[in-house]
Amino acid sequence: MARIWVTNGTPTMPGLLNPLAAACDSGYVPDEARILSNPGVADSVADASEMFETIIGAHGGDATVSKHSLETETDFREIIEFYQSAIEAARENGDTIAVDVTPGRKFMSAISFQAGFRFDADHVFYFYRKSGAYYGDLYAEIPRTATELIDFTEVM
């Protein structure tokens, strides 16, 4: 049984890396990570892919990291398909899947949040930074009391 992490790209590295680092710190170390990319975030997604492997490795994991690229960021059908196919495949294989709704544009977060619940993801994570004082900082630099990894499947 594998642990899967799905998320979407954003131009800021902390937006991509902090939720994963917090999840790993909390015991959810993925075996596979999938990042949804688009032309506006392709460079940060490429850089984050390498860092995903480092973060997961530091927590004793060895993940395969892949990206799925959209031609345009507003291809809503393809965004939905990205999440739906990942969640449904995980369910069929008996894997555990976490959807990270933290990074990206509001519509990306809204779609991933809805998909997580509609298609029955095991976790729908949001990395909450309690203070604007740490904007742009990486997880390792932020006091634990200033962050919270929220799993909406436990809240709702």
PDB file of C-alpha atoms in Angstrom:
ATOM      1  CA  MET A   1       0.000   0.000   0.000  1.00  0.00           C
ATOM      2  CA  ALA A   2       1.598   3.239  -1.191  1.00  0.00           C
ATOM      3  CA  ARG A   3       1.148   6.775   0.060  1.00  0.00           C
ATOM      4  CA  ILE A   4       0.405   9.267  -2.699  1.00  0.00           C
ATOM      5  CA  TRP A   5       0.701  13.090  -2.545  1.00  0.00           C
ATOM      6  CA  VAL A   6      -0.995  15.272  -5.178  1.00  0.00           C
ATOM      7  CA  THR A   7      -0.697  19.020  -5.418  1.00  0.00           C
ATOM      8  CA  ASN A   8      -0.534  21.845  -7.917  1.00  0.00           C
ATOM      9  CA  GLY A   9       2.206  24.271  -8.774  1.00  0.00           C
ATOM     10  CA  THR A  10       2.715  27.821  -7.611  1.00  0.00           C
ATOM     11  CA  PRO A  11       5.493  30.328  -8.251  1.00  0.00           C
ATOM     12  CA  THR A  12       6.657  30.348  -4.627  1.00  0.00           C
ATOM     13  CA  MET A  13       8.787  27.476  -3.379  1.00  0.00           C
ATOM     14  CA  PRO A  14       7.495  27.598   0.223  1.00  0.00           C
ATOM     15  CA  GLY A  15       3.945  27.218  -1.098  1.00  0.00           C
ATOM     16  CA  LEU A  16       4.902  23.881  -2.620  1.00  0.00           C
ATOM     17  CA  LEU A  17       7.449  22.640  -0.107  1.00  0.00           C
ATOM     18  CA  ASN A  18       6.038  23.626   3.293  1.00  0.00           C
ATOM     19  CA  PRO A  19       2.883  21.485   3.169  1.00  0.00           C
ATOM     20  CA  LEU A  20       4.907  18.426   2.144  1.00  0.00           C
ATOM     21  CA  ALA A  21       7.511  19.031   4.858  1.00  0.00           C
ATOM     22  CA  ALA A  22       4.765  19.438   7.477  1.00  0.00           C
ATOM     23  CA  ALA A  23       3.039  16.263   6.305  1.00  0.00           C
ATOM     24  CA  CYS A  24       6.300  14.307   6.450  1.00  0.00           C
ATOM     25  CA  ASP A  25       6.950  15.723   9.917  1.00  0.00           C
ATOM     26  CA  SER A  26       3.490  14.511  10.938  1.00  0.00           C
ATOM     27  CA  GLY A  27       4.173  10.989   9.675  1.00  0.00           C
ATOM     28  CA  TYR A  28       2.694  11.137   6.165  1.00  0.00           C
ATOM     29  CA  VAL A  29       5.781  10.380   4.056  1.00  0.00           C
ATOM     30  CA  PRO A  30       4.685   9.761   0.459  1.00  0.00           C
ATOM     31  CA  ASP A  31       5.997   7.048  -1.820  1.00  0.00           C
ATOM     32  CA  GLU A  32       4.816   8.987  -4.840  1.00  0.00           C
ATOM     33  CA  ALA A  33       4.212  12.686  -5.443  1.00  0.00           C
ATOM     34  CA  ARG A  34       2.417  14.226  -8.408  1.00  0.00           C
ATOM     35  CA  ILE A  35       2.507  17.932  -9.163  1.00  0.00           C
ATOM     36  CA  LEU A  36       0.118  19.669 -11.548  1.00  0.00           C
ATOM     37  CA  SER A  37       2.011  22.291 -13.537  1.00  0.00           C
ATOM     38  CA  ASN A  38       1.179  24.979 -16.081  1.00  0.00           C
ATOM     39  CA  PRO A  39       3.323  27.366 -18.168  1.00  0.00           C
ATOM     40  CA  GLY A  40       3.298  30.071 -15.480  1.00  0.00           C
ATOM     41  CA  VAL A  41       4.758  27.837 -12.767  1.00  0.00           C
ATOM     42  CA  ALA A  42       6.830  25.341 -14.766  1.00  0.00           C
ATOM     43  CA  ASP A  43      10.189  26.570 -13.458  1.00  0.00           C
ATOM     44  CA  SER A  44       9.194  26.462  -9.787  1.00  0.00           C
ATOM     45  CA  VAL A  45       7.606  23.026 -10.258  1.00  0.00           C
ATOM     46  CA  ALA A  46      10.836  21.707 -11.802  1.00  0.00           C
ATOM     47  CA  ASP A  47      12.859  23.074  -8.875  1.00  0.00           C
ATOM     48  CA  ALA A  48      10.329  21.810  -6.321  1.00  0.00           C
ATOM     49  CA  SER A  49      10.399  18.305  -7.815  1.00  0.00           C
ATOM     50  CA  GLU A  50      14.031  17.953  -6.821  1.00  0.00           C
ATOM     51  CA  MET A  51      13.357  19.370  -3.363  1.00  0.00           C
ATOM     52  CA  PHE A  52      10.416  16.964  -2.889  1.00  0.00           C
ATOM     53  CA  GLU A  53      12.855  14.078  -3.199  1.00  0.00           C
ATOM     54  CA  THR A  54      15.185  15.713  -0.660  1.00  0.00           C
ATOM     55  CA  ILE A  55      12.414  16.377   1.871  1.00  0.00           C
ATOM     56  CA  ILE A  56      10.960  12.888   1.549  1.00  0.00           C
ATOM     57  CA  GLY A  57      14.434  11.325   1.713  1.00  0.00           C
ATOM     58  CA  ALA A  58      15.206  13.239   4.908  1.00  0.00           C
ATOM     59  CA  HIS A  59      12.173  11.539   6.452  1.00  0.00           C
ATOM     60  CA  GLY A  60      13.291   8.063   5.409  1.00  0.00           C
ATOM     61  CA  GLY A  61      11.256   7.835   2.217  1.00  0.00           C
ATOM     62  CA  ASP A  62      12.159   7.259  -1.393  1.00  0.00           C
ATOM     63  CA  ALA A  63       9.461   8.799  -3.565  1.00  0.00           C
ATOM     64  CA  THR A  64       8.862   8.961  -7.249  1.00  0.00           C
ATOM     65  CA  VAL A  65       8.032  12.550  -8.178  1.00  0.00           C
ATOM     66  CA  SER A  66       6.199  13.305 -11.401  1.00  0.00           C
ATOM     67  CA  LYS A  67       4.520  16.291 -12.947  1.00  0.00           C
ATOM     68  CA  HIS A  68       1.550  16.698 -15.213  1.00  0.00           C
ATOM     69  CA  SER A  69       1.618  19.805 -17.383  1.00  0.00           C
ATOM     70  CA  LEU A  70      -1.394  21.782 -18.510  1.00  0.00           C
ATOM     71  CA  GLU A  71      -1.232  23.793 -21.720  1.00  0.00           C
ATOM     72  CA  THR A  72      -3.173  26.594 -20.034  1.00  0.00           C
ATOM     73  CA  GLU A  73      -3.753  27.163 -16.327  1.00  0.00           C
ATOM     74  CA  THR A  74      -7.521  27.473 -16.840  1.00  0.00           C
ATOM     75  CA  ASP A  75      -8.070  24.056 -18.407  1.00  0.00           C
ATOM     76  CA  PHE A  76     -10.614  23.236 -15.713  1.00  0.00           C
ATOM     77  CA  ARG A  77     -11.595  19.873 -17.167  1.00  0.00           C
ATOM     78  CA  GLU A  78      -7.998  18.678 -17.178  1.00  0.00           C
ATOM     79  CA  ILE A  79      -7.432  19.978 -13.631  1.00  0.00           C
ATOM     80  CA  ILE A  80     -10.419  17.964 -12.431  1.00  0.00           C
ATOM     81  CA  GLU A  81      -9.234  14.924 -14.386  1.00  0.00           C
ATOM     82  CA  PHE A  82      -5.767  15.179 -12.781  1.00  0.00           C
ATOM     83  CA  TYR A  83      -7.227  14.911  -9.279  1.00  0.00           C
ATOM     84  CA  GLN A  84     -10.023  12.489 -10.134  1.00  0.00           C
ATOM     85  CA  SER A  85      -7.763   9.992 -11.890  1.00  0.00           C
ATOM     86  CA  ALA A  86      -5.135  10.116  -9.133  1.00  0.00           C
ATOM     87  CA  ILE A  87      -7.690   9.596  -6.366  1.00  0.00           C
ATOM     88  CA  GLU A  88      -9.602   6.870  -8.181  1.00  0.00           C
ATOM     89  CA  ALA A  89      -6.394   4.988  -9.061  1.00  0.00           C
ATOM     90  CA  ALA A  90      -5.272   5.152  -5.437  1.00  0.00           C
ATOM     91  CA  ARG A  91      -8.638   3.847  -4.246  1.00  0.00           C
ATOM     92  CA  GLU A  92      -8.528   0.954  -6.740  1.00  0.00           C
ATOM     93  CA  ASN A  93      -4.980   0.015  -5.681  1.00  0.00           C
ATOM     94  CA  GLY A  94      -5.658   0.247  -1.961  1.00  0.00           C
ATOM     95  CA  ASP A  95      -3.239   3.167  -1.657  1.00  0.00           C
ATOM     96  CA  THR A  96      -3.582   6.136   0.673  1.00  0.00           C
ATOM     97  CA  ILE A  97      -3.872   9.496  -1.077  1.00  0.00           C
ATOM     98  CA  ALA A  98      -3.458  13.028   0.196  1.00  0.00           C
ATOM     99  CA  VAL A  99      -4.549  16.113  -1.725  1.00  0.00           C
ATOM    100  CA  ASP A 100      -2.677  19.299  -0.822  1.00  0.00           C
ATOM    101  CA  VAL A 101      -4.907  22.346  -1.362  1.00  0.00           C
ATOM    102  CA  THR A 102      -2.365  24.895  -0.098  1.00  0.00           C
ATOM    103  CA  PRO A 103      -0.490  26.142  -3.169  1.00  0.00           C
ATOM    104  CA  GLY A 104      -1.660  27.904  -6.273  1.00  0.00           C
ATOM    105  CA  ARG A 105      -4.443  30.141  -7.390  1.00  0.00           C
ATOM    106  CA  LYS A 106      -7.775  30.192  -5.582  1.00  0.00           C
ATOM    107  CA  PHE A 107      -9.556  28.264  -8.320  1.00  0.00           C
ATOM    108  CA  MET A 108      -6.879  25.540  -8.174  1.00  0.00           C
ATOM    109  CA  SER A 109      -7.371  25.215  -4.413  1.00  0.00           C
ATOM    110  CA  ALA A 110     -11.147  25.204  -4.796  1.00  0.00           C
ATOM    111  CA  ILE A 111     -11.045  22.489  -7.447  1.00  0.00           C
ATOM    112  CA  SER A 112      -8.564  20.330  -5.529  1.00  0.00           C
ATOM    113  CA  PHE A 113     -10.561  20.726  -2.298  1.00  0.00           C
ATOM    114  CA  GLN A 114     -13.807  19.717  -3.997  1.00  0.00           C
ATOM    115  CA  ALA A 115     -12.131  16.827  -5.840  1.00  0.00           C
ATOM    116  CA  GLY A 116     -10.603  15.565  -2.609  1.00  0.00           C
ATOM    117  CA  PHE A 117     -14.030  15.203  -1.049  1.00  0.00           C
ATOM    118  CA  ARG A 118     -16.028  14.266  -4.131  1.00  0.00           C
ATOM    119  CA  PHE A 119     -13.675  11.438  -5.119  1.00  0.00           C
ATOM    120  CA  ASP A 120     -12.951  10.356  -1.526  1.00  0.00           C
ATOM    121  CA  ALA A 121      -9.312  11.185  -0.857  1.00  0.00           C
ATOM    122  CA  ASP A 122      -7.958   9.937   2.456  1.00  0.00           C
ATOM    123  CA  HIS A 123      -6.551  13.355   3.370  1.00  0.00           C
ATOM    124  CA  VAL A 124      -7.199  16.899   2.193  1.00  0.00           C
ATOM    125  CA  PHE A 125      -4.344  18.928   3.658  1.00  0.00           C
ATOM    126  CA  TYR A 126      -3.907  22.662   4.067  1.00  0.00           C
ATOM    127  CA  PHE A 127      -0.754  24.208   5.496  1.00  0.00           C
ATOM    128  CA  TYR A 128      -1.825  27.086   7.722  1.00  0.00           C
ATOM    129  CA  ARG A 129       0.775  29.703   8.538  1.00  0.00           C
ATOM    130  CA  LYS A 130      -0.644  31.536  11.538  1.00  0.00           C
ATOM    131  CA  SER A 131       1.383  34.719  11.038  1.00  0.00           C
ATOM    132  CA  GLY A 132       2.264  36.824   8.036  1.00  0.00           C
ATOM    133  CA  ALA A 133       5.653  37.353   9.660  1.00  0.00           C
ATOM    134  CA  TYR A 134       6.841  34.073   8.129  1.00  0.00           C
ATOM    135  CA  TYR A 135       5.669  34.660   4.576  1.00  0.00           C
ATOM    136  CA  GLY A 136       8.240  33.248   2.169  1.00  0.00           C
ATOM    137  CA  ASP A 137      10.032  31.268   4.859  1.00  0.00           C
ATOM    138  CA  LEU A 138      10.631  27.560   4.546  1.00  0.00           C
ATOM    139  CA  TYR A 139       9.093  25.132   7.029  1.00  0.00           C
ATOM    140  CA  ALA A 140      12.376  24.430   8.827  1.00  0.00           C
ATOM    141  CA  GLU A 141      12.747  28.154   9.596  1.00  0.00           C
ATOM    142  CA  ILE A 142       9.243  28.666  11.014  1.00  0.00           C
ATOM    143  CA  PRO A 143       8.472  27.947  14.684  1.00  0.00           C
ATOM    144  CA  ARG A 144       6.096  24.973  14.969  1.00  0.00           C
ATOM    145  CA  THR A 145       3.741  27.110  17.072  1.00  0.00           C
ATOM    146  CA  ALA A 146       3.290  29.383  14.030  1.00  0.00           C
ATOM    147  CA  THR A 147       2.056  26.617  11.701  1.00  0.00           C
ATOM    148  CA  GLU A 148      -0.607  23.963  11.548  1.00  0.00           C
ATOM    149  CA  LEU A 149      -1.194  21.210   9.030  1.00  0.00           C
ATOM    150  CA  ILE A 150      -4.969  20.923   8.794  1.00  0.00           C
ATOM    151  CA  ASP A 151      -6.551  17.746   7.459  1.00  0.00           C
ATOM    152  CA  PHE A 152     -10.012  18.790   6.348  1.00  0.00           C
ATOM    153  CA  THR A 153     -11.160  15.162   6.304  1.00  0.00           C
ATOM    154  CA  GLU A 154     -10.891  15.293  10.091  1.00  0.00           C
ATOM    155  CA  VAL A 155     -12.548  18.714  10.374  1.00  0.00           C
ATOM    156  CA  MET A 156     -15.580  18.168   8.157  1.00  0.00           C
TER     157      MET A 156
END
